[in-house]
mmCIF file of C-alpha atoms and ligand atoms in Angstrom:
data_model
loop_
_atom_site.group_PDB
_atom_site.id
_atom_site.type_symbol
_atom_site.label_atom_id
_atom_site.label_comp_id
_atom_site.label_asym_id
_atom_site.label_seq_id
_atom_site.Cartn_x
_atom_site.Cartn_y
_atom_site.Cartn_z
ATOM 1 C CA UNK A 49 238.747 249.198 96.323
ATOM 2 C CA UNK A 50 236.450 246.022 95.233
ATOM 3 C CA UNK A 51 236.859 242.523 96.095
ATOM 4 C CA UNK A 52 237.500 241.075 93.315
ATOM 5 C CA UNK A 53 236.122 237.580 92.986
ATOM 6 C CA UNK A 54 238.481 235.205 91.453
ATOM 7 C CA UNK A 55 236.531 232.665 89.584
ATOM 8 C CA UNK A 56 239.778 230.989 88.148
ATOM 9 C CA UNK A 57 240.885 229.994 92.068
ATOM 10 C CA UNK A 58 237.346 228.801 93.179
ATOM 11 C CA UNK A 59 236.671 227.029 89.685
ATOM 12 C CA UNK A 60 240.695 225.600 90.434
ATOM 13 C CA UNK A 61 239.806 224.394 94.326
ATOM 14 C CA UNK A 62 236.556 223.158 93.100
ATOM 15 C CA UNK A 63 238.170 220.997 90.597
ATOM 16 C CA UNK A 64 240.434 219.714 93.046
ATOM 17 C CA UNK A 65 238.088 218.373 95.142
ATOM 18 C CA UNK A 66 236.196 216.534 92.342
ATOM 19 C CA UNK A 67 239.954 215.055 91.309
ATOM 20 C CA UNK A 68 240.081 213.139 94.844
ATOM 21 C CA UNK A 69 236.027 212.052 94.596
ATOM 22 C CA UNK A 70 236.778 210.392 91.303
ATOM 23 C CA UNK A 71 239.912 208.785 92.558
ATOM 24 C CA UNK A 72 237.739 207.490 95.422
ATOM 25 C CA UNK A 73 234.793 206.522 93.376
ATOM 26 C CA UNK A 74 237.670 204.564 91.240
ATOM 27 C CA UNK A 75 238.871 202.942 94.209
ATOM 28 C CA UNK A 76 235.700 201.433 94.276
ATOM 29 C CA UNK A 77 235.364 200.432 90.719
ATOM 30 C CA UNK A 78 233.644 203.335 89.857
ATOM 31 C CA UNK A 79 234.928 204.965 86.591
ATOM 32 C CA UNK A 80 232.752 208.084 85.626
ATOM 33 C CA UNK A 81 232.241 208.826 81.882
ATOM 34 C CA UNK A 82 230.933 211.810 79.931
ATOM 35 C CA UNK A 83 230.068 211.638 76.377
ATOM 36 C CA UNK A 84 230.396 214.637 74.960
ATOM 37 C CA UNK A 85 227.941 215.682 71.140
ATOM 38 C CA UNK A 86 228.872 217.648 68.539
ATOM 39 C CA UNK A 87 227.033 218.410 65.731
ATOM 40 C CA UNK A 88 228.898 220.785 62.846
ATOM 41 C CA UNK A 89 232.254 222.049 63.467
ATOM 42 C CA UNK A 90 231.191 225.760 64.368
ATOM 43 C CA UNK A 91 234.611 226.948 65.638
ATOM 44 C CA UNK A 92 233.958 228.396 69.087
ATOM 45 C CA UNK A 93 231.902 225.202 70.137
ATOM 46 C CA UNK A 94 234.988 223.270 69.063
ATOM 47 C CA UNK A 95 237.103 225.424 71.878
ATOM 48 C CA UNK A 96 234.063 224.944 74.778
ATOM 49 C CA UNK A 97 234.486 220.877 73.451
ATOM 50 C CA UNK A 98 238.184 220.595 73.791
ATOM 51 C CA UNK A 99 237.908 222.639 76.952
ATOM 52 C CA UNK A 100 235.271 220.029 78.743
ATOM 53 C CA UNK A 101 236.947 217.028 77.605
ATOM 54 C CA UNK A 102 240.177 218.216 78.829
ATOM 55 C CA UNK A 103 238.704 219.224 82.305
ATOM 56 C CA UNK A 104 237.448 215.719 81.790
ATOM 57 C CA UNK A 105 241.311 214.189 81.904
ATOM 58 C CA UNK A 106 242.392 216.382 84.406
ATOM 59 C CA UNK A 107 240.114 214.895 86.895
ATOM 60 C CA UNK A 108 240.262 211.315 86.380
ATOM 61 C CA UNK A 109 236.506 211.146 84.569
ATOM 62 C CA UNK A 110 236.912 209.475 81.039
ATOM 63 C CA UNK A 111 235.248 211.307 77.986
ATOM 64 C CA UNK A 112 233.649 209.528 74.884
ATOM 65 C CA UNK A 113 233.559 212.438 72.148
ATOM 66 C CA UNK A 114 230.979 212.410 69.476
ATOM 67 C CA UNK A 115 231.998 214.674 66.252
ATOM 68 C CA UNK A 116 228.991 214.401 64.166
ATOM 69 C CA UNK A 117 228.907 216.126 60.407
ATOM 70 C CA UNK A 118 226.039 219.304 59.756
ATOM 71 C CA UNK A 119 224.087 216.998 57.969
ATOM 72 C CA UNK A 120 223.440 214.943 60.792
ATOM 73 C CA UNK A 121 219.295 214.488 60.888
ATOM 74 C CA UNK A 122 217.736 214.906 63.920
ATOM 75 C CA UNK A 123 216.757 210.929 64.317
ATOM 76 C CA UNK A 124 220.254 210.346 63.583
ATOM 77 C CA UNK A 125 220.908 212.393 66.798
ATOM 78 C CA UNK A 126 218.433 210.824 68.796
ATOM 79 C CA UNK A 127 218.980 207.306 67.907
ATOM 80 C CA UNK A 128 222.737 208.172 69.108
ATOM 81 C CA UNK A 129 221.426 209.628 72.484
ATOM 82 C CA UNK A 130 219.182 206.803 73.157
ATOM 83 C CA UNK A 131 221.961 204.181 72.505
ATOM 84 C CA UNK A 132 223.824 206.181 74.795
ATOM 85 C CA UNK A 133 220.982 206.586 77.359
ATOM 86 C CA UNK A 134 220.942 202.630 77.500
ATOM 87 C CA UNK A 135 224.409 202.554 78.591
ATOM 88 C CA UNK A 136 225.893 201.513 82.133
ATOM 89 C CA UNK A 137 229.154 203.063 81.646
ATOM 90 C CA UNK A 138 227.711 206.146 80.514
ATOM 91 C CA UNK A 139 227.742 208.495 83.773
ATOM 92 C CA UNK A 140 226.623 211.902 81.279
ATOM 93 C CA UNK A 141 225.357 212.894 78.026
ATOM 94 C CA UNK A 142 226.122 216.793 77.135
ATOM 95 C CA UNK A 143 225.005 217.880 73.369
ATOM 96 C CA UNK A 144 226.966 221.285 72.801
ATOM 97 C CA UNK A 145 224.658 223.647 71.919
ATOM 98 C CA UNK A 146 224.067 225.809 69.251
ATOM 99 C CA UNK A 147 222.908 222.740 66.989
ATOM 100 C CA UNK A 148 222.459 223.317 63.435
ATOM 101 C CA UNK A 149 218.885 224.750 62.380
ATOM 102 C CA UNK A 150 216.865 221.778 61.228
ATOM 103 C CA UNK A 151 217.798 219.591 64.941
ATOM 104 C CA UNK A 152 214.978 220.688 67.076
ATOM 105 C CA UNK A 153 217.248 221.510 70.303
ATOM 106 C CA UNK A 154 213.774 220.947 72.637
ATOM 107 C CA UNK A 155 213.436 217.568 71.696
ATOM 108 C CA UNK A 156 217.029 216.220 71.665
ATOM 109 C CA UNK A 157 217.257 217.796 75.053
ATOM 110 C CA UNK A 158 213.949 215.660 75.898
ATOM 111 C CA UNK A 159 215.952 212.550 74.479
ATOM 112 C CA UNK A 160 218.529 213.166 77.107
ATOM 113 C CA UNK A 161 217.840 210.324 80.074
ATOM 114 C CA UNK A 162 217.500 213.331 83.015
ATOM 115 C CA UNK A 163 219.541 210.613 85.196
ATOM 116 C CA UNK A 164 222.102 211.757 82.941
ATOM 117 C CA UNK A 165 221.784 215.059 82.147
ATOM 118 C CA UNK A 166 224.887 216.850 83.608
ATOM 119 C CA UNK A 167 223.626 220.415 81.410
ATOM 120 C CA UNK A 168 221.044 220.262 83.337
ATOM 121 C CA UNK A 169 218.683 221.701 80.749
ATOM 122 C CA UNK A 170 216.070 218.682 80.739
ATOM 123 C CA UNK A 171 212.342 219.850 81.887
ATOM 124 C CA UNK A 172 212.739 217.028 84.528
ATOM 125 C CA UNK A 173 215.793 218.777 85.769
ATOM 126 C CA UNK A 174 214.771 222.567 85.448
ATOM 127 C CA UNK A 175 211.032 221.399 86.975
ATOM 128 C CA UNK A 176 213.635 219.563 89.930
ATOM 129 C CA UNK A 177 215.386 222.989 90.986
ATOM 130 C CA UNK A 178 211.819 224.692 90.853
ATOM 131 C CA UNK A 179 210.227 222.607 93.667
ATOM 132 C CA UNK A 180 213.622 222.954 95.451
ATOM 133 C CA UNK A 181 214.331 218.324 94.873
ATOM 134 C CA UNK A 182 218.280 217.847 94.251
ATOM 135 C CA UNK A 183 218.566 217.100 90.289
ATOM 136 C CA UNK A 184 221.219 218.185 88.055
ATOM 137 C CA UNK A 185 221.605 222.048 88.263
ATOM 138 C CA UNK A 186 222.088 224.146 84.644
ATOM 139 C CA UNK A 187 226.170 225.041 85.151
ATOM 140 C CA UNK A 188 226.575 228.743 84.894
ATOM 141 C CA UNK A 189 224.069 229.830 87.583
ATOM 142 C CA UNK A 190 225.161 226.614 89.901
ATOM 143 C CA UNK A 191 228.732 228.408 89.132
ATOM 144 C CA UNK A 192 227.960 231.934 90.861
ATOM 145 C CA UNK A 193 226.213 230.181 93.766
ATOM 146 C CA UNK A 194 229.166 228.895 94.271
ATOM 147 C CA UNK A 195 231.395 232.083 93.383
ATOM 148 C CA UNK A 196 229.108 233.784 96.113
ATOM 149 C CA UNK A 197 229.255 231.455 98.877
ATOM 150 C CA UNK A 198 233.068 230.780 98.764
ATOM 151 C CA UNK A 199 233.797 234.207 98.619
ATOM 152 C CA UNK A 200 232.096 234.591 101.742
ATOM 153 C CA UNK A 201 228.945 236.925 100.480
ATOM 154 C CA UNK A 202 225.715 236.099 101.996
ATOM 155 C CA UNK A 203 223.134 235.911 99.985
ATOM 156 C CA UNK A 204 220.313 234.841 102.434
ATOM 157 C CA UNK A 205 217.992 238.432 102.963
ATOM 158 C CA UNK A 206 219.798 240.018 100.006
ATOM 159 C CA UNK A 207 218.135 241.834 97.681
ATOM 160 C CA UNK A 208 219.069 239.838 94.379
ATOM 161 C CA UNK A 209 218.354 241.332 90.809
ATOM 162 C CA UNK A 210 219.154 239.106 87.524
ATOM 163 C CA UNK A 211 219.368 240.548 84.521
ATOM 164 C CA UNK A 212 218.348 238.337 81.924
ATOM 165 C CA UNK A 213 215.244 235.334 81.527
ATOM 166 C CA UNK A 214 217.134 232.889 79.496
ATOM 167 C CA UNK A 215 216.371 229.442 80.170
ATOM 168 C CA UNK A 216 220.308 228.230 80.891
ATOM 169 C CA UNK A 217 221.106 231.237 82.959
ATOM 170 C CA UNK A 218 218.627 233.628 83.783
ATOM 171 C CA UNK A 219 215.999 231.361 84.817
ATOM 172 C CA UNK A 220 218.228 228.927 86.490
ATOM 173 C CA UNK A 221 219.724 231.390 88.369
ATOM 174 C CA UNK A 222 216.615 233.367 89.915
ATOM 175 C CA UNK A 223 215.183 229.921 91.291
ATOM 176 C CA UNK A 224 219.005 228.835 92.946
ATOM 177 C CA UNK A 225 219.063 232.563 94.537
ATOM 178 C CA UNK A 226 215.223 232.028 96.087
ATOM 179 C CA UNK A 227 216.415 228.922 97.701
ATOM 180 C CA UNK A 228 219.598 230.615 99.016
ATOM 181 C CA UNK A 229 216.738 232.544 100.894
ATOM 182 C CA UNK A 230 217.432 236.240 98.889
ATOM 183 C CA UNK A 231 214.299 238.770 98.010
ATOM 184 C CA UNK A 232 214.940 238.403 94.179
ATOM 185 C CA UNK A 233 213.787 240.312 90.875
ATOM 186 C CA UNK A 234 213.892 239.548 87.368
ATOM 187 C CA UNK A 235 214.477 242.242 85.016
ATOM 188 C CA UNK A 236 214.822 241.585 81.482
ATOM 189 C CA UNK A 237 214.563 243.796 77.746
ATOM 190 C CA UNK A 238 210.858 244.932 78.819
ATOM 191 C CA UNK A 239 211.005 246.043 82.111
ATOM 192 C CA UNK A 240 210.487 249.640 82.554
ATOM 193 C CA UNK A 241 212.917 252.088 84.538
ATOM 194 C CA UNK A 242 215.360 249.365 84.035
ATOM 195 C CA UNK A 243 218.128 251.038 86.220
ATOM 196 C CA UNK A 244 216.114 251.801 89.110
ATOM 197 C CA UNK A 245 215.172 248.136 89.162
ATOM 198 C CA UNK A 246 219.147 246.983 89.342
ATOM 199 C CA UNK A 247 220.191 249.912 91.608
ATOM 200 C CA UNK A 248 218.404 248.061 94.308
ATOM 201 C CA UNK A 249 220.321 245.148 94.322
ATOM 202 C CA UNK A 250 222.490 244.204 96.963
ATOM 203 C CA UNK A 251 223.455 241.518 94.183
ATOM 204 C CA UNK A 252 223.388 242.311 90.893
ATOM 205 C CA UNK A 253 223.731 239.472 88.025
ATOM 206 C CA UNK A 254 223.961 240.407 84.936
ATOM 207 C CA UNK A 255 223.362 237.921 81.496
ATOM 208 C CA UNK A 256 222.002 240.073 78.645
ATOM 209 C CA UNK A 257 224.773 239.574 76.523
ATOM 210 C CA UNK A 258 225.079 243.130 75.324
ATOM 211 C CA UNK A 259 228.597 244.622 75.885
ATOM 212 C CA UNK A 260 229.886 246.642 78.567
ATOM 213 C CA UNK A 261 226.180 247.731 79.100
ATOM 214 C CA UNK A 262 225.986 247.937 82.711
ATOM 215 C CA UNK A 263 227.153 251.415 83.924
ATOM 216 C CA UNK A 264 227.750 252.837 87.193
ATOM 217 C CA UNK A 265 224.570 254.670 86.348
ATOM 218 C CA UNK A 266 222.392 250.850 87.439
ATOM 219 C CA UNK A 267 224.503 249.821 90.114
ATOM 220 C CA UNK A 268 224.068 251.000 93.719
ATOM 221 C CA UNK A 269 227.258 251.816 95.530
ATOM 222 C CA UNK A 270 228.477 248.692 97.579
ATOM 223 C CA UNK A 271 226.780 246.388 95.128
ATOM 224 C CA UNK A 272 228.011 242.669 94.536
ATOM 225 C CA UNK A 273 228.149 242.781 90.859
ATOM 226 C CA UNK A 274 228.371 239.153 88.705
ATOM 227 C CA UNK A 275 228.802 239.373 84.774
ATOM 228 C CA UNK A 276 228.195 236.471 82.865
ATOM 229 C CA UNK A 277 228.670 238.201 79.739
ATOM 230 C CA UNK A 278 231.598 237.733 76.997
ATOM 231 C CA UNK A 279 232.592 239.717 74.329
ATOM 232 C CA UNK A 280 234.938 240.873 72.090
ATOM 233 C CA UNK A 281 235.562 244.632 72.148
ATOM 234 C CA UNK A 282 236.431 246.578 69.576
ATOM 235 C CA UNK A 283 240.084 246.215 70.312
ATOM 236 C CA UNK A 284 239.767 242.015 70.050
ATOM 237 C CA UNK A 285 240.042 242.083 74.155
ATOM 238 C CA UNK A 286 237.397 240.253 76.122
ATOM 239 C CA UNK A 287 235.054 242.178 77.443
ATOM 240 C CA UNK A 288 231.904 241.588 79.569
ATOM 241 C CA UNK A 289 228.135 242.725 79.799
ATOM 242 C CA UNK A 290 229.219 245.167 82.918
ATOM 243 C CA UNK A 291 231.456 248.012 81.895
ATOM 244 C CA UNK A 292 234.068 246.509 84.411
ATOM 245 C CA UNK A 293 237.022 250.052 84.800
ATOM 246 C CA UNK A 294 233.156 252.041 85.122
ATOM 247 C CA UNK A 295 231.587 250.208 87.705
ATOM 248 C CA UNK A 296 234.399 248.549 89.844
ATOM 249 C CA UNK A 297 235.793 251.380 91.915
ATOM 250 C CA UNK A 298 231.787 252.052 93.675
ATOM 251 C CA UNK A 299 231.204 248.230 93.745
ATOM 252 C CA UNK A 300 232.358 246.290 97.094
ATOM 253 C CA UNK A 301 233.038 242.707 94.842
ATOM 254 C CA UNK A 302 232.815 241.984 91.253
ATOM 255 C CA UNK A 303 233.974 239.564 88.814
ATOM 256 C CA UNK A 304 236.259 239.826 85.790
ATOM 257 C CA UNK A 305 236.145 239.350 82.429
ATOM 258 C CA UNK A 306 237.636 237.035 81.579
ATOM 259 C CA UNK A 307 238.574 234.984 84.999
ATOM 260 C CA UNK A 308 235.431 235.357 87.021
ATOM 261 C CA UNK A 309 232.062 233.171 85.807
ATOM 262 C CA UNK A 310 233.593 231.925 82.966
ATOM 263 C CA UNK A 311 235.979 228.758 84.756
ATOM 264 C CA UNK A 312 233.223 228.363 86.856
ATOM 265 C CA UNK A 313 230.456 226.494 84.521
ATOM 266 C CA UNK A 314 233.447 223.705 83.222
ATOM 267 C CA UNK A 315 234.045 223.178 87.060
ATOM 268 C CA UNK A 316 230.129 222.754 87.993
ATOM 269 C CA UNK A 317 230.187 220.563 84.596
ATOM 270 C CA UNK A 318 232.487 218.414 86.079
ATOM 271 C CA UNK A 319 230.837 218.489 89.728
ATOM 272 C CA UNK A 320 227.704 217.363 87.801
ATOM 273 C CA UNK A 321 229.460 214.351 86.408
ATOM 274 C CA UNK A 322 231.189 213.498 89.730
ATOM 275 C CA UNK A 323 227.488 213.817 90.963
ATOM 276 C CA UNK A 324 225.859 211.798 88.329
ATOM 277 C CA UNK A 325 225.718 208.360 89.587
ATOM 278 C CA UNK A 326 223.554 209.831 92.311
ATOM 279 C CA UNK A 327 220.890 211.337 90.203
ATOM 280 C CA UNK A 328 220.147 207.519 88.538
HETATM 281 N N1 GUN B 619 226.506 226.129 74.890
HETATM 282 C C1 GUN B 619 227.012 227.185 75.339
HETATM 283 N N2 GUN B 619 227.152 226.735 76.810
HETATM 284 C C2 GUN B 619 226.386 225.458 76.599
HETATM 285 C C3 GUN B 619 226.388 224.966 77.803
HETATM 286 O O1 GUN B 619 226.497 224.912 78.859
HETATM 287 N N3 GUN B 619 226.147 223.536 77.647
HETATM 288 C C4 GUN B 619 225.887 223.367 76.315
HETATM 289 N N4 GUN B 619 225.317 221.931 75.951
HETATM 290 N N5 GUN B 619 225.794 223.950 75.267
HETATM 291 C C5 GUN B 619 226.780 224.974 75.533
#
């Protein structure tokens, strides 16, 4: 039977460690503070932002909340970011994505001081990851590395296949696995013979955004399967990119949805906030 990788337990352990670190910093007179900006009132974004602020409160990080109207202009948003860049007491800045269509996300990400880029989305953060320098790392892929390590799964020398090539998950995931000495392949929507490629994987990471796309035909017996997807199925229940019931019986370890990768993203955001002062 497959080991079920418990993202809730791992994220709780990381948050406990961070709580201790935040308390220690406080004793040294350092208060961590995350500025969270949301433009518009997309309900899913409001839930994510709410959870991030709750996690801050739990760990002992101050949060500043900026809830801006949908009509906010790009210049107004950039002005706010520049103001926050200049505030000594603000350790991290997070602009919740997606942004309304009239705002260029790339320009907004570039406006954030790379020393406060706790999402790890700034080109300087991505470039540093690419050449193996310590800067902020995108939270979901960083969380997956923690899940693997803390579940006793060795990465070095393993065949790692990442399905999906987004800037936020697929690409940084591949770079992190490479940093851990995995042998890495990135597959995507134009990959030929996808099943042949995914079946090579000792560690298969799936971030395609299509419910239950990965069935057992894509998975080698004994593989470790990490599912980044989150969707509602026909019965309004949460499911991932992996058909869990079909795949779990043939793999050695698998993340469930919910309770796998999801809780790790916020834990790693909190980690980036606590580490922020070391990145200036
Ligand atoms: N929207 C969905 N995921 C994320 C994330 O990790 N960070 C930000 N800023 N926006 C998101």
